[in-house]
């Protein structure tokens, strides 16, 4: 059995990381970001191993990965902010209804 070449290992690591990022992005887009933690943990481990390997990623590859992570984070934070606004609005309307009922 032959061991994988350096370029095959590089491709495998890159593909695995892209798959993890895609799965995380799907969870964020489906408003299930809370379920992404195991994938984030795996992503962290894989990135660290890849960076510490003999044939680690190039600076350009790391920049592209960071750009994708930042894009996902922007989406997640936007969804979180919208959820927070909805919760606050719901609480305010609940208080308004209670105040209205109390005044009757």
mmCIF file with all atom_site columns, C-alpha atoms in Angstrom:
data_model
loop_
_atom_site.group_PDB
_atom_site.id
_atom_site.type_symbol
_atom_site.label_atom_id
_atom_site.label_alt_id
_atom_site.label_comp_id
_atom_site.label_asym_id
_atom_site.label_entity_id
_atom_site.label_seq_id
_atom_site.pdbx_PDB_ins_code
_atom_site.Cartn_x
_atom_site.Cartn_y
_atom_site.Cartn_z
_atom_site.occupancy
_atom_site.B_iso_or_equiv
_atom_site.pdbx_formal_charge
_atom_site.auth_seq_id
_atom_site.auth_comp_id
_atom_site.auth_asym_id
_atom_site.auth_atom_id
_atom_site.pdbx_PDB_model_num
ATOM 1   C CA . UNK A 1 1   ? 0.000   0.000  0.000  1.00 0.00 ? 1   UNK A CA 1
ATOM 2   C CA . UNK A 1 2   ? 1.423   3.337  -1.023 1.00 0.00 ? 2   UNK A CA 1
ATOM 3   C CA . UNK A 1 3   ? 1.384   6.309  1.296  1.00 0.00 ? 3   UNK A CA 1
ATOM 4   C CA . UNK A 1 4   ? -0.225  9.476  -0.040 1.00 0.00 ? 4   UNK A CA 1
ATOM 5   C CA . UNK A 1 5   ? 2.044   12.006 -1.695 1.00 0.00 ? 5   UNK A CA 1
ATOM 6   C CA . UNK A 1 6   ? 2.490   15.512 -0.327 1.00 0.00 ? 6   UNK A CA 1
ATOM 7   C CA . UNK A 1 7   ? 0.146   16.992 -2.916 1.00 0.00 ? 7   UNK A CA 1
ATOM 8   C CA . UNK A 1 8   ? -2.494  14.336 -2.144 1.00 0.00 ? 8   UNK A CA 1
ATOM 9   C CA . UNK A 1 9   ? -2.259  15.110 1.588  1.00 0.00 ? 9   UNK A CA 1
ATOM 10  C CA . UNK A 1 10  ? -2.552  18.820 0.838  1.00 0.00 ? 10  UNK A CA 1
ATOM 11  C CA . UNK A 1 11  ? -5.626  18.213 -1.302 1.00 0.00 ? 11  UNK A CA 1
ATOM 12  C CA . UNK A 1 12  ? -7.197  15.916 1.316  1.00 0.00 ? 12  UNK A CA 1
ATOM 13  C CA . UNK A 1 13  ? -6.683  18.475 4.102  1.00 0.00 ? 13  UNK A CA 1
ATOM 14  C CA . UNK A 1 14  ? -7.992  21.296 1.963  1.00 0.00 ? 14  UNK A CA 1
ATOM 15  C CA . UNK A 1 15  ? -11.043 19.292 0.899  1.00 0.00 ? 15  UNK A CA 1
ATOM 16  C CA . UNK A 1 16  ? -11.820 18.243 4.474  1.00 0.00 ? 16  UNK A CA 1
ATOM 17  C CA . UNK A 1 17  ? -11.592 21.829 5.698  1.00 0.00 ? 17  UNK A CA 1
ATOM 18  C CA . UNK A 1 18  ? -13.779 23.078 2.838  1.00 0.00 ? 18  UNK A CA 1
ATOM 19  C CA . UNK A 1 19  ? -16.330 20.355 3.642  1.00 0.00 ? 19  UNK A CA 1
ATOM 20  C CA . UNK A 1 20  ? -16.366 21.348 7.315  1.00 0.00 ? 20  UNK A CA 1
ATOM 21  C CA . UNK A 1 21  ? -16.801 25.012 6.381  1.00 0.00 ? 21  UNK A CA 1
ATOM 22  C CA . UNK A 1 22  ? -19.643 24.118 4.010  1.00 0.00 ? 22  UNK A CA 1
ATOM 23  C CA . UNK A 1 23  ? -21.391 22.108 6.728  1.00 0.00 ? 23  UNK A CA 1
ATOM 24  C CA . UNK A 1 24  ? -20.985 24.955 9.220  1.00 0.00 ? 24  UNK A CA 1
ATOM 25  C CA . UNK A 1 25  ? -22.315 27.424 6.673  1.00 0.00 ? 25  UNK A CA 1
ATOM 26  C CA . UNK A 1 26  ? -25.382 25.244 6.047  1.00 0.00 ? 26  UNK A CA 1
ATOM 27  C CA . UNK A 1 27  ? -26.121 25.150 9.783  1.00 0.00 ? 27  UNK A CA 1
ATOM 28  C CA . UNK A 1 28  ? -25.762 28.932 10.052 1.00 0.00 ? 28  UNK A CA 1
ATOM 29  C CA . UNK A 1 29  ? -27.964 29.500 6.997  1.00 0.00 ? 29  UNK A CA 1
ATOM 30  C CA . UNK A 1 30  ? -30.595 27.167 8.462  1.00 0.00 ? 30  UNK A CA 1
ATOM 31  C CA . UNK A 1 31  ? -30.551 29.052 11.802 1.00 0.00 ? 31  UNK A CA 1
ATOM 32  C CA . UNK A 1 32  ? -28.941 26.078 13.534 1.00 0.00 ? 32  UNK A CA 1
ATOM 33  C CA . UNK A 1 33  ? -25.603 27.686 14.399 1.00 0.00 ? 33  UNK A CA 1
ATOM 34  C CA . UNK A 1 34  ? -25.807 26.279 17.929 1.00 0.00 ? 34  UNK A CA 1
ATOM 35  C CA . UNK A 1 35  ? -25.336 22.825 16.440 1.00 0.00 ? 35  UNK A CA 1
ATOM 36  C CA . UNK A 1 36  ? -22.073 23.822 14.734 1.00 0.00 ? 36  UNK A CA 1
ATOM 37  C CA . UNK A 1 37  ? -19.823 23.503 17.790 1.00 0.00 ? 37  UNK A CA 1
ATOM 38  C CA . UNK A 1 38  ? -18.642 19.928 17.100 1.00 0.00 ? 38  UNK A CA 1
ATOM 39  C CA . UNK A 1 39  ? -17.826 20.921 13.526 1.00 0.00 ? 39  UNK A CA 1
ATOM 40  C CA . UNK A 1 40  ? -15.984 24.008 14.741 1.00 0.00 ? 40  UNK A CA 1
ATOM 41  C CA . UNK A 1 41  ? -13.956 21.859 17.127 1.00 0.00 ? 41  UNK A CA 1
ATOM 42  C CA . UNK A 1 42  ? -13.059 19.473 14.308 1.00 0.00 ? 42  UNK A CA 1
ATOM 43  C CA . UNK A 1 43  ? -12.208 22.397 12.021 1.00 0.00 ? 43  UNK A CA 1
ATOM 44  C CA . UNK A 1 44  ? -9.877  23.798 14.658 1.00 0.00 ? 44  UNK A CA 1
ATOM 45  C CA . UNK A 1 45  ? -8.096  20.456 15.099 1.00 0.00 ? 45  UNK A CA 1
ATOM 46  C CA . UNK A 1 46  ? -7.773  19.864 11.350 1.00 0.00 ? 46  UNK A CA 1
ATOM 47  C CA . UNK A 1 47  ? -6.479  23.379 10.672 1.00 0.00 ? 47  UNK A CA 1
ATOM 48  C CA . UNK A 1 48  ? -3.941  23.073 13.449 1.00 0.00 ? 48  UNK A CA 1
ATOM 49  C CA . UNK A 1 49  ? -2.723  19.691 12.222 1.00 0.00 ? 49  UNK A CA 1
ATOM 50  C CA . UNK A 1 50  ? -2.510  20.943 8.652  1.00 0.00 ? 50  UNK A CA 1
ATOM 51  C CA . UNK A 1 51  ? -0.590  24.059 9.658  1.00 0.00 ? 51  UNK A CA 1
ATOM 52  C CA . UNK A 1 52  ? 1.832   22.008 11.743 1.00 0.00 ? 52  UNK A CA 1
ATOM 53  C CA . UNK A 1 53  ? 2.357   19.394 9.041  1.00 0.00 ? 53  UNK A CA 1
ATOM 54  C CA . UNK A 1 54  ? 5.388   19.297 6.790  1.00 0.00 ? 54  UNK A CA 1
ATOM 55  C CA . UNK A 1 55  ? 3.228   20.316 3.816  1.00 0.00 ? 55  UNK A CA 1
ATOM 56  C CA . UNK A 1 56  ? 1.076   22.940 5.474  1.00 0.00 ? 56  UNK A CA 1
ATOM 57  C CA . UNK A 1 57  ? -1.186  25.378 3.688  1.00 0.00 ? 57  UNK A CA 1
ATOM 58  C CA . UNK A 1 58  ? 0.097   28.361 1.777  1.00 0.00 ? 58  UNK A CA 1
ATOM 59  C CA . UNK A 1 59  ? -0.557  31.884 2.995  1.00 0.00 ? 59  UNK A CA 1
ATOM 60  C CA . UNK A 1 60  ? -3.081  32.295 0.161  1.00 0.00 ? 60  UNK A CA 1
ATOM 61  C CA . UNK A 1 61  ? -4.978  29.164 1.247  1.00 0.00 ? 61  UNK A CA 1
ATOM 62  C CA . UNK A 1 62  ? -5.107  30.409 4.827  1.00 0.00 ? 62  UNK A CA 1
ATOM 63  C CA . UNK A 1 63  ? -6.345  33.816 3.657  1.00 0.00 ? 63  UNK A CA 1
ATOM 64  C CA . UNK A 1 64  ? -9.152  32.168 1.686  1.00 0.00 ? 64  UNK A CA 1
ATOM 65  C CA . UNK A 1 65  ? -10.111 29.991 4.650  1.00 0.00 ? 65  UNK A CA 1
ATOM 66  C CA . UNK A 1 66  ? -10.118 33.042 6.932  1.00 0.00 ? 66  UNK A CA 1
ATOM 67  C CA . UNK A 1 67  ? -12.261 34.957 4.445  1.00 0.00 ? 67  UNK A CA 1
ATOM 68  C CA . UNK A 1 68  ? -14.779 32.124 4.367  1.00 0.00 ? 68  UNK A CA 1
ATOM 69  C CA . UNK A 1 69  ? -14.815 31.873 8.162  1.00 0.00 ? 69  UNK A CA 1
ATOM 70  C CA . UNK A 1 70  ? -15.367 35.630 8.425  1.00 0.00 ? 70  UNK A CA 1
ATOM 71  C CA . UNK A 1 71  ? -18.246 35.457 5.948  1.00 0.00 ? 71  UNK A CA 1
ATOM 72  C CA . UNK A 1 72  ? -19.896 32.697 7.974  1.00 0.00 ? 72  UNK A CA 1
ATOM 73  C CA . UNK A 1 73  ? -19.372 34.678 11.200 1.00 0.00 ? 73  UNK A CA 1
ATOM 74  C CA . UNK A 1 74  ? -21.008 37.759 9.695  1.00 0.00 ? 74  UNK A CA 1
ATOM 75  C CA . UNK A 1 75  ? -24.056 35.667 8.769  1.00 0.00 ? 75  UNK A CA 1
ATOM 76  C CA . UNK A 1 76  ? -24.168 34.073 12.224 1.00 0.00 ? 76  UNK A CA 1
ATOM 77  C CA . UNK A 1 77  ? -23.864 37.413 14.019 1.00 0.00 ? 77  UNK A CA 1
ATOM 78  C CA . UNK A 1 78  ? -26.536 38.944 11.808 1.00 0.00 ? 78  UNK A CA 1
ATOM 79  C CA . UNK A 1 79  ? -28.913 36.091 12.601 1.00 0.00 ? 79  UNK A CA 1
ATOM 80  C CA . UNK A 1 80  ? -28.088 36.401 16.310 1.00 0.00 ? 80  UNK A CA 1
ATOM 81  C CA . UNK A 1 81  ? -28.829 40.141 16.228 1.00 0.00 ? 81  UNK A CA 1
ATOM 82  C CA . UNK A 1 82  ? -32.140 39.564 14.468 1.00 0.00 ? 82  UNK A CA 1
ATOM 83  C CA . UNK A 1 83  ? -33.095 36.953 17.049 1.00 0.00 ? 83  UNK A CA 1
ATOM 84  C CA . UNK A 1 84  ? -32.189 39.329 19.879 1.00 0.00 ? 84  UNK A CA 1
ATOM 85  C CA . UNK A 1 85  ? -34.280 42.097 18.327 1.00 0.00 ? 85  UNK A CA 1
ATOM 86  C CA . UNK A 1 86  ? -37.241 39.740 17.984 1.00 0.00 ? 86  UNK A CA 1
ATOM 87  C CA . UNK A 1 87  ? -36.928 38.626 21.613 1.00 0.00 ? 87  UNK A CA 1
ATOM 88  C CA . UNK A 1 88  ? -36.745 42.227 22.855 1.00 0.00 ? 88  UNK A CA 1
ATOM 89  C CA . UNK A 1 89  ? -39.725 43.211 20.713 1.00 0.00 ? 89  UNK A CA 1
ATOM 90  C CA . UNK A 1 90  ? -41.689 40.242 22.046 1.00 0.00 ? 90  UNK A CA 1
ATOM 91  C CA . UNK A 1 91  ? -40.853 41.159 25.648 1.00 0.00 ? 91  UNK A CA 1
ATOM 92  C CA . UNK A 1 92  ? -41.830 44.799 25.068 1.00 0.00 ? 92  UNK A CA 1
ATOM 93  C CA . UNK A 1 93  ? -45.139 43.816 23.496 1.00 0.00 ? 93  UNK A CA 1
ATOM 94  C CA . UNK A 1 94  ? -45.792 41.435 26.398 1.00 0.00 ? 94  UNK A CA 1
ATOM 95  C CA . UNK A 1 95  ? -45.145 44.256 28.884 1.00 0.00 ? 95  UNK A CA 1
ATOM 96  C CA . UNK A 1 96  ? -47.407 46.563 26.891 1.00 0.00 ? 96  UNK A CA 1
ATOM 97  C CA . UNK A 1 97  ? -50.213 44.007 26.960 1.00 0.00 ? 97  UNK A CA 1
ATOM 98  C CA . UNK A 1 98  ? -49.806 43.529 30.716 1.00 0.00 ? 98  UNK A CA 1
ATOM 99  C CA . UNK A 1 99  ? -49.854 47.306 31.243 1.00 0.00 ? 99  UNK A CA 1
ATOM 100 C CA . UNK A 1 100 ? -52.959 47.629 29.092 1.00 0.00 ? 100 UNK A CA 1
ATOM 101 C CA . UNK A 1 101 ? -54.738 44.845 30.992 1.00 0.00 ? 101 UNK A CA 1
ATOM 102 C CA . UNK A 1 102 ? -53.730 46.408 34.308 1.00 0.00 ? 102 UNK A CA 1
ATOM 103 C CA . UNK A 1 103 ? -55.221 49.759 33.279 1.00 0.00 ? 103 UNK A CA 1
ATOM 104 C CA . UNK A 1 104 ? -58.642 48.290 32.496 1.00 0.00 ? 104 UNK A CA 1
#
